[in-house]
C-alpha atoms as a PDB file:
ATOM      1  CA  MET A   1      73.492   4.382 139.733  1.00  0.00           C
ATOM      2  CA  GLN A   2      73.464   8.067 139.880  1.00  0.00           C
ATOM      3  CA  LEU A   3      76.065   8.092 137.130  1.00  0.00           C
ATOM      4  CA  GLU A   4      73.869   6.005 134.939  1.00  0.00           C
ATOM      5  CA  GLN A   5      70.941   8.318 135.537  1.00  0.00           C
ATOM      6  CA  GLU A   6      73.025  11.326 134.595  1.00  0.00           C
ATOM      7  CA  GLU A   7      74.282   9.653 131.435  1.00  0.00           C
ATOM      8  CA  GLN A   8      70.754   8.692 130.495  1.00  0.00           C
ATOM      9  CA  ARG A   9      69.539  12.192 131.161  1.00  0.00           C
ATOM     10  CA  SER A  10      72.301  13.672 128.972  1.00  0.00           C
ATOM     11  CA  ARG A  11      71.464  11.200 126.160  1.00  0.00           C
ATOM     12  CA  GLN A  12      67.826  12.263 126.339  1.00  0.00           C
ATOM     13  CA  LEU A  13      68.779  15.890 126.155  1.00  0.00           C
ATOM     14  CA  GLU A  14      71.057  15.153 123.201  1.00  0.00           C
ATOM     15  CA  GLU A  15      68.273  13.297 121.402  1.00  0.00           C
ATOM     16  CA  GLN A  16      65.879  16.137 122.075  1.00  0.00           C
ATOM     17  CA  ARG A  17      68.360  18.572 120.724  1.00  0.00           C
ATOM     18  CA  LEU A  18      69.000  16.519 117.628  1.00  0.00           C
ATOM     19  CA  GLY A  19      65.308  15.905 117.252  1.00  0.00           C
ATOM     20  CA  ARG A  20      64.616  19.594 117.211  1.00  0.00           C
ATOM     21  CA  PHE A  21      67.380  20.461 114.779  1.00  0.00           C
ATOM     22  CA  GLY A  22      67.531  17.232 112.933  1.00  0.00           C
ATOM     23  CA  ALA A  23      70.857  15.795 111.950  1.00  0.00           C
ATOM     24  CA  SER A  24      74.141  17.616 111.961  1.00  0.00           C
ATOM     25  CA  SER A  25      73.463  18.801 108.397  1.00  0.00           C
ATOM     26  CA  ASP A  26      70.583  20.779 109.832  1.00  0.00           C
ATOM     27  CA  VAL A  27      73.014  22.470 112.216  1.00  0.00           C
ATOM     28  CA  ARG A  28      75.192  23.368 109.251  1.00  0.00           C
ATOM     29  CA  GLY A  29      72.137  24.693 107.442  1.00  0.00           C
ATOM     30  CA  LEU A  30      71.253  26.753 110.469  1.00  0.00           C
ATOM     31  CA  THR A  31      74.733  28.243 110.686  1.00  0.00           C
ATOM     32  CA  ASP A  32      74.666  28.924 106.937  1.00  0.00           C
ATOM     33  CA  GLU A  33      71.286  30.595 107.341  1.00  0.00           C
ATOM     34  CA  LEU A  34      72.625  32.743 110.215  1.00  0.00           C
ATOM     35  CA  GLU A  35      75.701  33.724 108.220  1.00  0.00           C
ATOM     36  CA  ARG A  36      73.533  34.649 105.229  1.00  0.00           C
ATOM     37  CA  GLN A  37      71.296  36.788 107.474  1.00  0.00           C
ATOM     38  CA  TRP A  38      74.326  38.463 109.028  1.00  0.00           C
ATOM     39  CA  ALA A  39      75.827  39.136 105.610  1.00  0.00           C
ATOM     40  CA  GLU A  40      72.493  40.569 104.478  1.00  0.00           C
ATOM     41  CA  GLN A  41      72.310  42.776 107.584  1.00  0.00           C
ATOM     42  CA  GLU A  42      75.878  43.885 107.005  1.00  0.00           C
ATOM     43  CA  ALA A  43      75.115  44.717 103.351  1.00  0.00           C
ATOM     44  CA  GLN A  44      72.020  46.676 104.433  1.00  0.00           C
ATOM     45  CA  GLU A  45      74.082  48.554 106.998  1.00  0.00           C
ATOM     46  CA  ARG A  46      76.765  49.311 104.364  1.00  0.00           C
ATOM     47  CA  ARG A  47      74.072  50.591 101.940  1.00  0.00           C
ATOM     48  CA  ARG A  48      72.572  52.722 104.684  1.00  0.00           C
ATOM     49  CA  VAL A  49      75.973  54.218 105.527  1.00  0.00           C
ATOM     50  CA  GLU A  50      76.735  54.848 101.831  1.00  0.00           C
ATOM     51  CA  ASP A  51      73.309  56.478 101.348  1.00  0.00           C
ATOM     52  CA  TYR A  52      73.914  58.684 104.353  1.00  0.00           C
ATOM     53  CA  ALA A  53      77.398  59.573 103.059  1.00  0.00           C
ATOM     54  CA  ARG A  54      75.904  60.490  99.643  1.00  0.00           C
ATOM     55  CA  PHE A  55      73.236  62.582 101.341  1.00  0.00           C
ATOM     56  CA  ARG A  56      75.862  64.402 103.423  1.00  0.00           C
ATOM     57  CA  ARG A  57      78.070  64.925 100.344  1.00  0.00           C
ATOM     58  CA  ARG A  58      75.145  66.469  98.426  1.00  0.00           C
ATOM     59  CA  GLN A  59      74.268  68.596 101.432  1.00  0.00           C
ATOM     60  CA  PHE A  60      77.898  69.753 101.733  1.00  0.00           C
ATOM     61  CA  GLU A  61      78.047  70.615  98.017  1.00  0.00           C
ATOM     62  CA  GLU A  62      74.795  72.540  98.318  1.00  0.00           C
ATOM     63  CA  TRP A  63      76.175  74.468 101.300  1.00  0.00           C
ATOM     64  CA  GLU A  64      79.399  75.152  99.412  1.00  0.00           C
ATOM     65  CA  ARG A  65      77.443  76.564  96.454  1.00  0.00           C
ATOM     66  CA  HIS A  66      75.398  78.692  98.832  1.00  0.00           C
ATOM     67  CA  PHE A  67      78.490  79.964 100.668  1.00  0.00           C
ATOM     68  CA  ALA A  68      80.276  80.660  97.371  1.00  0.00           C
ATOM     69  CA  ALA A  69      77.304  82.743  96.238  1.00  0.00           C
ATOM     70  CA  GLU A  70      77.323  84.605  99.580  1.00  0.00           C
ATOM     71  CA  ARG A  71      81.075  85.196  99.387  1.00  0.00           C
ATOM     72  CA  LEU A  72      80.668  86.485  95.846  1.00  0.00           C
ATOM     73  CA  ARG A  73      77.848  88.782  96.923  1.00  0.00           C
ATOM     74  CA  PHE A  74      79.776  90.134  99.908  1.00  0.00           C
ATOM     75  CA  ALA A  75      83.036  90.349  97.960  1.00  0.00           C
ATOM     76  CA  SER A  76      81.347  92.418  95.299  1.00  0.00           C
ATOM     77  CA  GLU A  77      79.939  94.675  98.030  1.00  0.00           C
ATOM     78  CA  ALA A  78      83.411  94.984  99.551  1.00  0.00           C
ATOM     79  CA  GLU A  79      84.890  95.795  96.143  1.00  0.00           C
ATOM     80  CA  PHE A  80      82.118  98.319  95.635  1.00  0.00           C
ATOM     81  CA  CYS A  81      82.949  99.924  98.999  1.00  0.00           C
ATOM     82  CA  ALA A  82      86.656 100.041  98.115  1.00  0.00           C
ATOM     83  CA  ALA A  83      85.850 101.615  94.737  1.00  0.00           C
ATOM     84  CA  LYS A  84      83.611 104.133  96.478  1.00  0.00           C
ATOM     85  CA  LEU A  85      86.446 105.020  98.899  1.00  0.00           C
ATOM     86  CA  ARG A  86      88.872 105.450  95.991  1.00  0.00           C
ATOM     87  CA  GLN A  87      86.345 107.676  94.244  1.00  0.00           C
ATOM     88  CA  LYS A  88      85.930 109.792  97.397  1.00  0.00           C
ATOM     89  CA  ALA A  89      89.718 110.091  97.664  1.00  0.00           C
ATOM     90  CA  ARG A  90      89.960 111.208  94.020  1.00  0.00           C
ATOM     91  CA  VAL A  91      87.212 113.798  94.551  1.00  0.00           C
ATOM     92  CA  ALA A  92      88.916 115.076  97.717  1.00  0.00           C
ATOM     93  CA  ALA A  93      92.276 115.235  95.934  1.00  0.00           C
ATOM     94  CA  ALA A  94      90.718 117.161  93.046  1.00  0.00           C
ATOM     95  CA  ALA A  95      89.086 119.591  95.517  1.00  0.00           C
ATOM     96  CA  ASP A  96      92.399 120.032  97.342  1.00  0.00           C
ATOM     97  CA  GLU A  97      94.201 120.602  94.061  1.00  0.00           C
ATOM     98  CA  GLN A  98      91.640 123.183  93.009  1.00  0.00           C
ATOM     99  CA  PHE A  99      91.838 124.951  96.384  1.00  0.00           C
ATOM    100  CA  TYR A 100      95.628 124.896  96.691  1.00  0.00           C
ATOM    101  CA  ALA A 101      96.297 125.699  93.036  1.00  0.00           C
ATOM    102  CA  SER A 102      95.160 129.273  93.591  1.00  0.00           C
ATOM    103  CA  LYS A 103      97.224 129.445  96.771  1.00  0.00           C
ATOM    104  CA  ARG A 104     100.236 128.039  94.968  1.00  0.00           C
ATOM    105  CA  ASP A 105      99.909 130.705  92.306  1.00  0.00           C
ATOM    106  CA  THR A 106      99.905 133.411  94.983  1.00  0.00           C
ATOM    107  CA  TRP A 107     102.880 131.775  96.706  1.00  0.00           C
ATOM    108  CA  HIS A 108     104.832 131.781  93.465  1.00  0.00           C
ATOM    109  CA  LYS A 109     103.765 135.363  92.839  1.00  0.00           C
ATOM    110  CA  SER A 110     104.917 136.305  96.340  1.00  0.00           C
ATOM    111  CA  GLU A 111     108.202 134.599  95.598  1.00  0.00           C
ATOM    112  CA  ARG A 112     108.549 136.725  92.485  1.00  0.00           C
ATOM    113  CA  ALA A 113     107.335 139.738  94.487  1.00  0.00           C
ATOM    114  CA  LEU A 114     110.449 139.512  96.640  1.00  0.00           C
ATOM    115  CA  PRO A 115     113.072 140.501  94.112  1.00  0.00           C
ATOM    116  CA  GLU A 116     116.513 139.540  95.177  1.00  0.00           C
ATOM    117  CA  ALA A 117     118.133 142.659  93.874  1.00  0.00           C
ATOM    118  CA  GLU A 118     115.796 145.183  95.515  1.00  0.00           C
ATOM    119  CA  GLY A 119     115.014 143.547  98.865  1.00  0.00           C
ATOM    120  CA  ASP A 120     118.394 142.002  99.366  1.00  0.00           C
ATOM    121  CA  THR A 121     120.513 145.120  98.800  1.00  0.00           C
ATOM    122  CA  ASN A 122     120.039 146.235 102.412  1.00  0.00           C
ATOM    123  CA  LEU A 123     120.906 142.782 103.799  1.00  0.00           C
ATOM    124  CA  ALA A 124     124.224 141.568 105.049  1.00  0.00           C
ATOM    125  CA  PRO A 125     125.885 138.828 102.993  1.00  0.00           C
ATOM    126  CA  GLU A 126     125.027 136.217 105.640  1.00  0.00           C
ATOM    127  CA  GLU A 127     121.364 137.324 105.630  1.00  0.00           C
ATOM    128  CA  ARG A 128     121.319 137.164 101.813  1.00  0.00           C
ATOM    129  CA  GLN A 129     122.634 133.604 102.049  1.00  0.00           C
ATOM    130  CA  VAL A 130     119.841 132.688 104.526  1.00  0.00           C
ATOM    131  CA  MET A 131     117.225 134.199 102.192  1.00  0.00           C
ATOM    132  CA  LYS A 132     118.682 132.300  99.240  1.00  0.00           C
ATOM    133  CA  GLU A 133     118.457 129.015 101.153  1.00  0.00           C
ATOM    134  CA  LEU A 134     114.866 129.756 102.232  1.00  0.00           C
ATOM    135  CA  ARG A 135     113.837 130.555  98.666  1.00  0.00           C
ATOM    136  CA  SER A 136     115.464 127.358  97.416  1.00  0.00           C
ATOM    137  CA  VAL A 137     112.765 125.292  99.186  1.00  0.00           C
ATOM    138  CA  LEU A 138     109.853 127.641  98.432  1.00  0.00           C
ATOM    139  CA  GLY A 139     108.099 125.294  95.944  1.00  0.00           C
ATOM    140  CA  ALA A 140     109.112 122.099  97.804  1.00  0.00           C
ATOM    141  CA  PRO A 141     106.789 119.962  99.927  1.00  0.00           C
ATOM    142  CA  ARG A 142     106.015 121.160 103.444  1.00  0.00           C
ATOM    143  CA  GLU A 143     108.173 118.477 105.067  1.00  0.00           C
ATOM    144  CA  THR A 144     111.204 119.506 103.019  1.00  0.00           C
ATOM    145  CA  GLN A 145     110.651 123.150 103.952  1.00  0.00           C
ATOM    146  CA  LYS A 146     110.414 122.306 107.634  1.00  0.00           C
ATOM    147  CA  ALA A 147     113.562 120.171 107.452  1.00  0.00           C
ATOM    148  CA  LYS A 148     115.509 122.984 105.760  1.00  0.00           C
ATOM    149  CA  VAL A 149     114.364 125.554 108.327  1.00  0.00           C
ATOM    150  CA  LYS A 150     115.256 123.202 111.184  1.00  0.00           C
ATOM    151  CA  ASP A 151     118.693 122.633 109.680  1.00  0.00           C
ATOM    152  CA  LEU A 152     119.248 126.395 109.358  1.00  0.00           C
ATOM    153  CA  LEU A 153     118.005 127.050 112.906  1.00  0.00           C
ATOM    154  CA  ILE A 154     120.388 124.454 114.314  1.00  0.00           C
ATOM    155  CA  ARG A 155     123.295 125.753 112.219  1.00  0.00           C
ATOM    156  CA  LEU A 156     122.691 129.406 113.152  1.00  0.00           C
ATOM    157  CA  HIS A 157     121.820 128.922 116.824  1.00  0.00           C
ATOM    158  CA  PRO A 158     123.980 131.098 119.124  1.00  0.00           C
ATOM    159  CA  ASP A 159     124.943 128.091 121.260  1.00  0.00           C
ATOM    160  CA  LYS A 160     126.389 126.368 118.164  1.00  0.00           C
ATOM    161  CA  ASN A 161     128.458 129.453 117.321  1.00  0.00           C
ATOM    162  CA  PRO A 162     130.223 130.446 120.568  1.00  0.00           C
ATOM    163  CA  GLY A 163     132.866 132.495 118.703  1.00  0.00           C
ATOM    164  CA  CYS A 164     130.382 135.017 117.322  1.00  0.00           C
ATOM    165  CA  THR A 165     127.294 134.833 119.514  1.00  0.00           C
ATOM    166  CA  GLU A 166     126.012 138.321 118.702  1.00  0.00           C
ATOM    167  CA  LYS A 167     126.095 137.781 114.954  1.00  0.00           C
ATOM    168  CA  ALA A 168     124.612 134.267 115.354  1.00  0.00           C
ATOM    169  CA  LYS A 169     121.811 135.707 117.492  1.00  0.00           C
ATOM    170  CA  GLN A 170     121.058 138.358 114.860  1.00  0.00           C
ATOM    171  CA  LEU A 171     121.004 135.741 112.030  1.00  0.00           C
ATOM    172  CA  PHE A 172     118.882 133.372 114.141  1.00  0.00           C
ATOM    173  CA  GLN A 173     116.272 136.085 114.762  1.00  0.00           C
ATOM    174  CA  PHE A 174     116.356 137.105 111.093  1.00  0.00           C
ATOM    175  CA  LEU A 175     115.756 133.496 110.054  1.00  0.00           C
ATOM    176  CA  GLN A 176     112.780 133.178 112.395  1.00  0.00           C
ATOM    177  CA  GLU A 177     111.208 136.350 110.958  1.00  0.00           C
ATOM    178  CA  GLN A 178     111.852 135.330 107.366  1.00  0.00           C
ATOM    179  CA  ARG A 179     110.589 131.782 107.705  1.00  0.00           C
ATOM    180  CA  ARG A 180     107.160 133.182 108.596  1.00  0.00           C
ATOM    181  CA  ALA A 181     107.277 135.793 105.830  1.00  0.00           C
ATOM    182  CA  VAL A 182     108.672 133.621 103.043  1.00  0.00           C
ATOM    183  CA  LEU A 183     107.436 130.108 103.859  1.00  0.00           C
ATOM    184  CA  GLY A 184     104.591 130.800 106.242  1.00  0.00           C
ATOM    185  CA  LEU A 185     105.999 128.376 108.814  1.00  0.00           C
END
């Protein structure tokens, strides 16, 4: 009996369900309606995402244009600064050239003022050779002059010439005097 009551109760529930939704075609209609609504929601969501992507793309392009303009502005300022530094360097080089040109003329005059024949007649042959080597680098750059003097000092040092220490000492001292007089080192 209880079984019968349960079966009857389930039939009633089934009839109520079918009564509410109608026949099975109504169920299909309902599922079709739900699928259409879901598809519509999905299409709306897709449009919303695409609109947002377009908005972000436009915003990114706007930022890129802005940053390009800023880079151009700062790059031109940087180029201007570099040009200004080059100009300062040219002005400084011209000032140095003007200052040292007069000095160079006096150096060359002093070189000519030391005639080899007159001043060198009282010198020993080794001392004349030292003077000749010093004069050979007179118009050269400072680094070349220093290198030549260092080479001569090493070559004429008394410790490097143990066979003739007295003569080496005399030449070494002569070289040190002459490097100040001739080259100003």
